[in-house]
Coordinates of C-alpha atoms and ligand atoms in Angstrom, one line a residue:
M1 CA -16.6 -22.7 -23.7
I2 CA -16.0 -19.2 -24.7
K3 CA -18.9 -17.1 -26.0
R4 CA -18.0 -13.2 -26.1
I5 CA -14.8 -12.3 -26.5
L6 CA -13.8 -8.7 -25.4
I7 CA -10.8 -7.2 -26.7
A8 CA -9.0 -4.5 -25.5
N9 CA -7.1 -3.1 -28.2
R10 CA -7.3 -1.2 -31.6
G11 CA -6.6 -1.7 -35.4
E12 CA -5.5 -3.6 -38.0
I13 CA -4.5 -6.8 -34.0
A14 CA -9.1 -6.5 -33.6
L15 CA -9.5 -6.6 -36.6
R16 CA -7.9 -10.2 -36.8
I17 CA -9.0 -10.8 -33.6
I18 CA -12.8 -9.9 -34.7
R19 CA -12.5 -11.8 -38.3
C20 CA -10.9 -14.5 -35.8
C21 CA -13.9 -15.0 -33.4
R22 CA -16.6 -15.5 -36.2
N23 CA -14.6 -18.3 -37.8
L24 CA -15.2 -19.0 -34.1
D25 CA -18.9 -18.0 -33.3
I26 CA -18.3 -16.3 -30.2
E27 CA -19.9 -12.3 -29.6
T28 CA -17.2 -10.1 -30.2
L29 CA -17.3 -6.6 -27.9
L30 CA -14.7 -4.1 -29.2
V31 CA -14.2 -1.3 -26.3
Y32 CA -12.5 2.0 -27.4
S33 CA -10.9 5.5 -27.2
S34 CA -13.4 7.7 -27.8
A35 CA -10.5 8.6 -30.5
D36 CA -11.7 5.7 -32.5
K37 CA -15.6 6.2 -32.5
D38 CA -14.9 6.5 -36.8
S39 CA -13.1 3.1 -36.5
L40 CA -13.4 0.0 -38.7
P41 CA -13.2 -2.5 -35.6
V42 CA -16.5 -0.6 -34.7
Q43 CA -18.0 -1.9 -37.2
L44 CA -17.2 -4.8 -37.2
A45 CA -17.7 -6.6 -33.6
Q46 CA -20.6 -7.3 -32.2
Y47 CA -21.2 -4.9 -29.7
A48 CA -18.8 -1.8 -28.6
V49 CA -18.4 0.4 -26.2
C50 CA -17.1 3.9 -25.5
I51 CA -14.6 3.8 -22.2
G52 CA -12.9 6.6 -22.0
S53 CA -11.1 9.0 -24.0
P54 CA -7.9 9.0 -26.8
A55 CA -4.8 9.3 -23.7
P56 CA -4.2 5.3 -23.2
K57 CA -4.2 5.7 -20.1
D58 CA -8.0 6.6 -20.2
S59 CA -8.8 3.9 -22.5
Y60 CA -6.7 1.4 -23.9
L61 CA -4.8 0.8 -20.6
N62 CA -7.9 1.3 -17.8
Q63 CA -7.7 -2.3 -16.1
D64 CA -10.5 -1.5 -14.0
R65 CA -12.9 0.7 -16.8
I66 CA -12.0 -3.2 -18.6
I67 CA -12.4 -5.2 -16.6
E68 CA -15.9 -3.7 -16.1
T69 CA -17.7 -3.5 -19.0
A70 CA -16.4 -6.6 -19.0
L71 CA -18.4 -7.8 -16.4
K72 CA -21.5 -6.1 -17.9
N73 CA -21.1 -7.6 -20.5
G74 CA -21.2 -10.3 -19.7
C75 CA -17.6 -11.2 -21.4
D76 CA -16.6 -14.2 -20.1
A77 CA -12.8 -13.6 -22.0
I78 CA -10.7 -10.3 -22.7
H79 CA -8.5 -10.4 -26.1
P80 CA -5.6 -7.8 -25.2
G81 CA -4.2 -8.3 -28.4
Y82 CA -0.3 -6.6 -29.0
G83 CA 1.3 -3.6 -26.7
F84 CA -1.2 -2.0 -24.3
L85 CA -2.3 -4.4 -21.3
S86 CA -1.2 -7.7 -23.9
E87 CA 1.8 -9.1 -21.4
N88 CA 0.5 -7.0 -18.6
A89 CA 0.9 -9.4 -15.6
D90 CA -1.6 -6.8 -12.8
F91 CA -4.2 -7.4 -15.6
A92 CA -4.5 -10.7 -16.2
R93 CA -4.3 -11.7 -12.7
K94 CA -7.8 -9.4 -12.2
C95 CA -9.2 -10.8 -15.0
E96 CA -8.6 -14.2 -12.7
E97 CA -9.5 -13.2 -9.7
N98 CA -12.8 -11.6 -11.3
G99 CA -13.5 -15.2 -13.8
I100 CA -12.3 -13.5 -16.2
V101 CA -10.4 -15.5 -19.3
F102 CA -7.0 -14.3 -20.2
I103 CA -6.3 -15.2 -23.6
G104 CA -2.3 -15.4 -23.0
P105 CA -0.8 -17.7 -20.5
S106 CA -1.3 -16.5 -16.6
A107 CA -0.3 -13.7 -14.4
G108 CA 2.4 -15.4 -12.8
L109 CA 3.8 -16.8 -17.1
I110 CA 3.3 -12.9 -17.4
E111 CA 5.6 -12.2 -14.6
K112 CA 8.4 -14.8 -15.1
L113 CA 9.0 -13.6 -18.6
G114 CA 8.2 -10.1 -18.3
D115 CA 10.8 -9.8 -15.7
K116 CA 14.6 -9.9 -19.0
Q117 CA 17.0 -9.7 -16.4
S118 CA 14.4 -13.0 -14.6
A119 CA 13.3 -14.3 -17.4
R120 CA 17.5 -15.1 -18.1
A121 CA 18.5 -15.9 -15.6
L122 CA 15.8 -19.1 -16.3
M123 CA 16.3 -20.3 -19.5
K124 CA 20.3 -19.8 -18.1
K125 CA 20.0 -21.8 -15.5
N126 CA 18.0 -24.6 -17.8
R127 CA 21.0 -24.5 -19.9
V128 CA 18.9 -22.2 -22.6
P129 CA 21.7 -20.2 -24.0
T130 CA 22.3 -16.3 -22.8
V131 CA 24.0 -13.1 -23.8
P132 CA 27.2 -12.7 -21.6
G133 CA 26.4 -11.1 -19.3
S134 CA 25.4 -9.4 -15.7
E135 CA 23.7 -12.4 -13.3
G136 CA 20.9 -10.0 -11.5
L137 CA 20.1 -6.2 -11.9
V138 CA 22.8 -3.5 -11.5
A139 CA 22.6 -0.4 -9.4
D140 CA 24.1 2.2 -10.5
G141 CA 26.6 3.3 -13.2
K142 CA 29.5 3.0 -11.0
Q143 CA 28.9 -1.3 -10.8
A144 CA 27.7 -1.7 -14.5
G145 CA 31.1 -0.5 -15.2
K146 CA 33.2 -3.1 -13.3
I147 CA 30.3 -5.5 -14.3
A148 CA 31.7 -3.9 -17.6
D149 CA 35.2 -4.2 -17.4
E150 CA 34.8 -7.7 -16.2
I151 CA 32.4 -8.9 -19.4
G152 CA 34.9 -6.9 -22.1
Y153 CA 33.1 -4.2 -23.6
P154 CA 31.6 -3.1 -25.9
V155 CA 27.8 -3.8 -23.3
L156 CA 24.5 -3.4 -23.9
I157 CA 22.4 -1.7 -21.2
K158 CA 19.1 -3.3 -20.8
A159 CA 15.5 -2.4 -19.2
S160 CA 14.6 -5.8 -17.0
G161 CA 11.3 -4.6 -17.9
G162 CA 12.2 -2.7 -21.1
G163 CA 10.2 -2.8 -25.2
G164 CA 10.0 -2.1 -27.7
G165 CA 14.3 -0.6 -28.1
R166 CA 13.4 1.4 -25.8
G167 CA 15.5 1.3 -22.3
M168 CA 18.6 -0.1 -24.1
R169 CA 21.6 1.7 -24.4
R170 CA 25.1 0.5 -25.7
A171 CA 28.9 1.2 -23.9
Y172 CA 32.2 0.6 -26.0
G173 CA 34.7 1.5 -22.9
R174 CA 34.5 2.7 -20.0
D175 CA 34.3 7.0 -20.5
E176 CA 31.2 6.2 -22.1
I177 CA 30.0 3.6 -19.8
E178 CA 28.0 5.5 -16.9
G179 CA 26.2 8.0 -18.6
A180 CA 25.4 5.6 -20.9
F181 CA 24.0 3.5 -17.6
D182 CA 22.4 6.9 -16.2
E183 CA 20.4 7.9 -20.1
A184 CA 19.7 3.8 -19.9
R185 CA 17.2 3.7 -17.3
A186 CA 15.7 7.4 -17.7
E187 CA 14.0 6.7 -21.1
A188 CA 12.8 2.8 -19.2
I189 CA 11.3 4.9 -16.1
A190 CA 9.9 7.0 -18.8
S191 CA 9.3 4.3 -21.2
C192 CA 7.7 1.4 -18.6
G193 CA 7.6 3.2 -14.8
N194 CA 10.6 0.6 -14.2
G195 CA 13.8 1.5 -13.8
D196 CA 15.3 -2.6 -13.5
M197 CA 18.8 -1.7 -14.7
Y198 CA 21.2 -5.6 -15.8
I199 CA 23.6 -6.0 -19.1
E200 CA 24.8 -7.8 -21.5
K201 CA 27.7 -8.6 -23.6
L202 CA 27.1 -6.4 -27.1
I203 CA 27.0 -9.5 -29.5
I204 CA 28.0 -7.2 -32.7
N205 CA 26.1 -7.0 -35.3
P206 CA 23.6 -10.1 -34.7
H207 CA 20.4 -11.4 -36.7
H208 CA 17.1 -11.3 -34.5
I209 CA 15.9 -14.2 -35.1
E210 CA 12.6 -16.0 -33.3
F211 CA 10.3 -18.8 -33.6
Q212 CA 6.8 -18.9 -33.0
I213 CA 5.0 -21.7 -30.2
L214 CA 2.2 -22.8 -29.6
A215 CA 1.4 -24.9 -26.2
D216 CA -1.8 -25.7 -24.5
K217 CA -2.5 -26.4 -20.5
K218 CA -2.0 -30.2 -20.9
G219 CA 1.3 -30.1 -22.0
N220 CA 1.9 -29.7 -25.5
I221 CA 4.6 -27.9 -26.5
I222 CA 5.4 -27.6 -30.5
Q223 CA 7.4 -25.7 -32.5
L224 CA 5.7 -23.2 -36.0
G225 CA 10.3 -22.5 -37.3
D226 CA 11.2 -19.3 -37.0
R227 CA 11.1 -15.7 -38.2
D228 CA 13.9 -13.2 -39.2
C229 CA 13.5 -10.3 -38.2
S230 CA 16.9 -8.2 -38.6
I231 CA 16.0 -5.4 -40.7
Q232 CA 15.2 -2.6 -37.5
R233 CA 15.0 0.4 -37.2
R234 CA 15.9 1.8 -33.7
N235 CA 15.7 -1.9 -32.2
Q236 CA 12.2 -1.7 -34.2
K237 CA 11.4 -3.9 -36.4
M238 CA 10.2 -2.9 -40.1
V239 CA 10.7 -6.3 -42.2
E240 CA 10.6 -10.0 -41.1
E241 CA 10.7 -13.4 -43.0
S242 CA 10.4 -17.4 -42.4
P243 CA 12.3 -18.6 -42.8
S244 CA 15.5 -17.0 -41.5
K245 CA 18.5 -17.1 -43.9
F246 CA 20.3 -16.8 -42.8
I247 CA 21.4 -19.4 -40.7
S248 CA 22.0 -23.8 -41.4
E249 CA 19.4 -26.4 -41.0
K250 CA 21.0 -27.8 -38.5
T251 CA 21.1 -23.9 -36.4
R252 CA 18.2 -24.1 -37.5
K253 CA 17.0 -27.6 -36.2
K254 CA 19.6 -26.9 -32.6
M255 CA 17.4 -23.4 -31.8
A256 CA 14.3 -25.0 -32.4
K257 CA 14.8 -27.6 -29.9
A258 CA 15.6 -25.0 -27.4
A259 CA 13.0 -22.6 -28.0
V260 CA 10.7 -25.6 -26.9
K261 CA 12.9 -25.7 -23.7
A262 CA 12.9 -21.8 -22.8
A263 CA 8.9 -22.5 -22.9
K264 CA 8.7 -26.2 -21.0
A265 CA 11.4 -24.9 -18.3
A266 CA 9.1 -21.8 -17.6
G267 CA 6.0 -24.3 -17.8
Y268 CA 4.5 -22.1 -20.4
Y269 CA 1.3 -22.3 -22.4
S270 CA -1.0 -20.1 -24.6
A271 CA 1.2 -18.9 -28.3
G272 CA 4.3 -17.2 -27.3
T273 CA 8.0 -15.8 -29.2
V274 CA 11.1 -16.6 -27.7
E275 CA 14.1 -14.8 -28.9
F276 CA 17.3 -15.2 -29.9
V277 CA 19.8 -12.9 -31.1
V278 CA 22.6 -15.0 -33.4
D279 CA 26.0 -14.5 -34.0
E280 CA 28.3 -14.2 -37.6
K281 CA 29.2 -17.9 -37.0
E282 CA 25.4 -19.4 -35.6
N283 CA 25.5 -19.3 -32.2
F284 CA 22.3 -18.1 -30.8
Y285 CA 21.4 -16.7 -27.5
F286 CA 18.4 -15.9 -25.3
I287 CA 17.2 -12.0 -25.3
E288 CA 14.0 -12.7 -24.1
M289 CA 10.6 -14.0 -24.3
N290 CA 7.3 -12.6 -26.2
T291 CA 3.5 -13.3 -24.2
R292 CA 1.6 -12.5 -27.1
I293 CA 0.5 -12.6 -30.5
Q294 CA 3.3 -10.6 -32.3
V295 CA 3.2 -8.3 -35.0
E296 CA 4.0 -10.4 -37.4
H297 CA 2.5 -14.1 -36.6
P298 CA 0.8 -14.1 -39.9
I299 CA 4.7 -14.9 -41.8
T300 CA 4.3 -18.0 -40.2
E301 CA 0.7 -18.8 -41.0
A302 CA 1.1 -18.6 -43.9
V303 CA 4.3 -20.8 -44.3
T304 CA 3.1 -23.5 -41.5
G305 CA -0.8 -22.8 -42.8
V306 CA -1.8 -22.7 -38.5
D307 CA -4.3 -20.0 -38.0
I308 CA -2.1 -18.8 -34.6
V309 CA -4.8 -16.6 -33.1
K310 CA -7.8 -19.2 -33.6
E311 CA -5.0 -21.5 -31.6
Q312 CA -4.0 -19.5 -29.0
I313 CA -8.2 -19.2 -28.4
R314 CA -8.8 -23.2 -27.4
I315 CA -5.8 -22.9 -25.4
A316 CA -7.4 -20.6 -23.9
Q317 CA -10.6 -22.9 -23.3
N318 CA -8.8 -25.6 -22.0
L319 CA -8.8 -27.4 -25.9
P320 CA -5.6 -28.8 -26.7
L321 CA -3.2 -28.4 -29.7
S322 CA -4.8 -28.8 -32.8
Y323 CA -1.1 -29.6 -34.5
K324 CA 1.6 -32.6 -33.4
Q325 CA 5.0 -31.7 -34.1
E326 CA 5.5 -34.0 -36.3
D327 CA 2.3 -32.3 -38.5
I328 CA 4.2 -28.6 -39.3
K329 CA 5.9 -28.8 -42.0
P330 CA 6.5 -24.6 -43.7
E331 CA 7.3 -24.7 -47.1
G332 CA 7.8 -21.3 -48.8
C333 CA 8.8 -17.9 -48.0
A334 CA 6.7 -15.3 -46.4
I335 CA 7.3 -11.9 -45.5
E336 CA 6.0 -9.2 -44.3
F337 CA 6.4 -5.2 -44.7
R338 CA 4.9 -3.0 -41.6
I339 CA 3.6 0.4 -43.7
N340 CA 3.5 3.0 -41.0
A341 CA 2.6 6.4 -42.0
E342 CA 5.2 9.0 -40.7
N343 CA 7.7 10.8 -42.7
P344 CA 11.0 8.6 -43.8
F345 CA 12.6 12.4 -45.0
K346 CA 11.3 13.8 -41.5
D347 CA 13.5 10.5 -39.3
F348 CA 10.4 8.6 -39.8
A349 CA 8.1 11.4 -37.7
P350 CA 4.0 10.1 -37.5
S351 CA 2.0 11.9 -39.9
P352 CA -1.7 11.3 -39.1
G353 CA -4.5 13.2 -41.2
E354 CA -7.1 11.3 -43.4
V355 CA -6.9 8.4 -46.0
K356 CA -7.7 9.9 -48.5
Y357 CA -8.1 7.4 -50.8
L358 CA -7.1 3.8 -50.1
H359 CA -6.3 0.7 -52.3
L360 CA -4.9 -1.9 -50.2
P361 CA -3.6 -4.4 -52.6
D362 CA -4.3 -8.2 -53.5
G363 CA -2.6 -10.5 -55.9
I364 CA -1.6 -14.2 -56.2
G365 CA 0.0 -14.9 -52.5
I366 CA -0.4 -11.2 -50.9
R367 CA -2.2 -11.0 -47.3
T368 CA -3.1 -6.7 -46.6
E369 CA -3.8 -6.6 -42.7
S370 CA -6.0 -3.6 -42.8
M371 CA -8.1 -1.6 -40.2
L372 CA -7.7 1.5 -42.8
Y373 CA -10.3 3.1 -45.8
Q374 CA -11.0 5.9 -47.0
G375 CA -11.6 8.5 -45.2
Y376 CA -10.4 7.3 -42.2
K377 CA -8.4 9.7 -39.9
I378 CA -5.7 8.4 -38.3
S379 CA -4.9 9.1 -34.7
P380 CA -1.5 10.8 -33.6
F381 CA -2.4 9.0 -29.8
Y382 CA -1.8 5.4 -31.2
D383 CA 1.4 4.0 -33.1
S384 CA 2.2 5.2 -36.5
M385 CA 0.8 0.4 -38.0
V386 CA -1.7 0.6 -40.9
A387 CA -0.5 -2.0 -42.7
K388 CA 0.7 -5.5 -42.8
V389 CA 1.1 -6.6 -46.4
I390 CA 2.6 -10.2 -46.3
A391 CA 3.6 -11.8 -49.9
Y392 CA 4.2 -15.8 -49.9
A393 CA 5.3 -17.7 -52.5
P394 CA 7.5 -20.9 -53.0
K395 CA 10.7 -19.4 -53.6
R396 CA 12.3 -16.1 -51.6
L397 CA 12.9 -14.4 -54.8
E398 CA 9.3 -14.9 -56.4
A399 CA 8.2 -13.9 -52.7
I400 CA 10.0 -10.3 -52.9
K401 CA 8.6 -9.6 -56.7
R402 CA 4.9 -9.8 -55.6
M403 CA 6.0 -7.5 -51.8
R404 CA 7.2 -5.7 -54.9
T405 CA 3.9 -6.1 -56.7
A406 CA 2.3 -5.5 -53.9
L407 CA 3.9 -2.3 -52.8
E408 CA 4.3 -0.4 -56.5
E409 CA 0.3 -1.0 -55.8
I410 CA -0.8 -0.2 -53.0
M411 CA -2.8 3.7 -52.5
I412 CA -2.8 5.4 -49.1
E413 CA -3.1 8.8 -49.7
G414 CA -3.1 12.1 -47.6
V415 CA -0.5 10.9 -45.2
D416 CA 3.0 10.5 -45.0
T417 CA 3.7 6.9 -45.8
N418 CA 7.1 4.6 -45.7
I419 CA 5.4 2.5 -49.0
E420 CA 8.0 3.7 -51.6
F421 CA 10.9 3.6 -48.6
L422 CA 10.0 -0.2 -48.9
F423 CA 9.1 -0.6 -52.5
L424 CA 12.6 0.4 -52.3
L425 CA 14.4 -1.8 -50.7
T426 CA 13.0 -4.7 -52.7
F427 CA 16.1 -3.3 -55.0
N428 CA 18.0 -3.8 -52.3
P429 CA 21.3 -6.2 -53.3
D430 CA 21.6 -7.2 -49.6
F431 CA 17.9 -7.9 -49.1
I432 CA 18.0 -9.9 -51.9
K433 CA 20.4 -12.0 -51.4
G434 CA 19.0 -11.9 -48.2
S435 CA 22.2 -10.9 -46.8
Y436 CA 22.1 -9.2 -44.6
D437 CA 22.1 -8.7 -40.0
T438 CA 20.7 -6.0 -38.0
S439 CA 22.6 -3.5 -39.2
F440 CA 21.2 -3.6 -42.3
M441 CA 19.1 0.0 -41.6
E442 CA 22.0 1.6 -40.5
K443 CA 23.1 1.4 -43.6
N444 CA 21.7 1.5 -46.2
T445 CA 18.7 4.4 -43.8
K446 CA 20.9 7.0 -46.9
G447 CA 21.2 5.0 -49.5
L448 CA 17.0 4.3 -49.9
L449 CA 16.6 7.7 -49.2
E450 CA 18.6 8.7 -51.7
W451 CA 16.9 6.3 -54.7
N452 CA 14.0 7.7 -52.6
R453 CA 14.7 10.9 -54.4
A454 CA 16.9 9.7 -57.9
G455 CA 14.1 8.0 -58.3
R456 CA 13.1 4.0 -59.1
M457 CA 15.0 3.4 -62.5
A458 CA 18.9 3.6 -60.0
A459 CA 17.3 1.0 -57.7
A460 CA 16.1 -1.1 -60.4
E461 CA 19.5 -1.5 -62.7
E462 CA 21.2 -1.7 -58.9
A463 CA 19.2 -5.2 -58.6
K464 CA 19.1 -7.2 -61.6
E465 CA 23.1 -8.8 -60.5
A466 CA 21.5 -10.0 -57.0
E467 CA 18.4 -10.9 -58.7
K468 CA 19.8 -12.7 -61.1
E469 CA 22.7 -14.5 -58.4
A470 CA 19.2 -14.9 -55.6
G471 CA 17.4 -16.3 -58.7
Ligands
LIG501 P1 12.6 -4.9 -27.1 O1 12.3 -5.8 -26.5 O2 13.1 -3.9 -26.4 O3 12.5 -5.4 -28.3 P2 15.2 -7.2 -26.9 O4 15.5 -8.2 -25.2 O5 14.2 -8.1 -27.3 O6 14.1 -5.7 -27.0 O7 16.0 -6.0 -27.9 C1 16.3 -5.3 -28.7 C2 17.0 -5.7 -29.7 O8 18.5 -5.7 -29.4 C3 17.4 -7.3 -30.4 O9 16.2 -7.7 -31.3 C4 18.4 -7.0 -31.8 O10 18.5 -6.3 -32.1 C5 18.3 -5.4 -30.6 N1 20.0 -6.8 -29.6 C6 18.9 -7.4 -27.6 N2 20.6 -7.9 -26.9 C7 20.8 -7.6 -28.4 C8 22.8 -8.4 -28.4 N3 22.8 -8.7 -26.3 N4 23.8 -7.7 -28.7 C9 23.5 -7.6 -30.0 N5 22.1 -6.1 -29.8 C10 20.9 -7.2 -29.3

């Protein structure tokens, strides 16, 4: 059994893992960079070891240093959280070679699924619907043009190793494709060092709907329902909710089945997420499988009552799942808003700095996951997400109202944040009615910024009708 886990991450997810380990009577050792020496996870983990300077490559991505720290300090497992090394097959392999349990799937599984093009091919072979597109990798802009002519415009050029929306470009015609291909590839190489590219048909204004999977090493696979993550900025998620308001129960069932089939086809174990895009007619297509814990996992925890991190750790210890499929009965509605230290008026530029005053929201149905405290200095070296607020209620409109109340209450002073922007979003009639897709932010950012300038009254007025309808 695992006695001591090394946590190779920071921020709110490090705290989430520390809390879970405490509940399981497992010791925690946190590795951190010098920029994080005063962080809450450093204070709350039983042991903390500084492994390098702030740049991720010198600390949170320094594989050998992390393995060495685990071995030296008697850690029998490593939890990678999300981002950083969480989907790095080489790292998972190094853990395996050193007799350390990697809390996630095997290196082989990460490899198989982390390469999006080969994951696509695997799904296609197993009859999980995929977006029409290139059969394999696409060598250059010229070949991209030929393929796009065959499948028809518009197309989406994607990086096989990409993540966080990087290495992706749309092309609406022959004249754009070669330029778009080169741009996408350059961005892919810069962000993940891998220039492997493929092409999909661009689904017009789809929904992003994903299913949470749990699978143990004994062949049991269950799904914990769906999350609608269509509210995105530049292909990056901002708001997530469970269940999706868009799909019918019939589609939900079909997608759940496809998600389990996808995990089975890969021989998957651990917690994982099967992502789909869904068109306006509710046709759904696999886009990728994430082999780690997701930022948005708490909304699934809210509607199912399952502690996903705990299950992930249990699976890593070769224990069977604590649940059977029939035990999972999602109830109510949960919404997560990502609070970022950024300035929406400056194209959402990050806003690091010292938190001079802090109040985090509370109350019925509210869960806040954050590493902030008063006096904490938000570092410029890492992601700008500083808190997640999750609102849960039996009914969707009630969850929205609880979220609104929470966002009215939360105070993070000293840095710019997207709090007011998100607060105003809760008044948007389309959001209230649940009639939105991935084009929502493109359509609404300008209007939300105008509301922000005009004050809250205008927003409240516009929400009234929609609330009546949704109520
Ligand atoms: P990443 O791993 O970089 O997040 P994904 O493949 O998960 O990339 O896609 C990110 C987002 O891009 C999706 O949530 C969706 O909004 C959009 N997207 C991806 N594939 C398509 C597609 N074929 N058509 C339209 N939009 C897509």
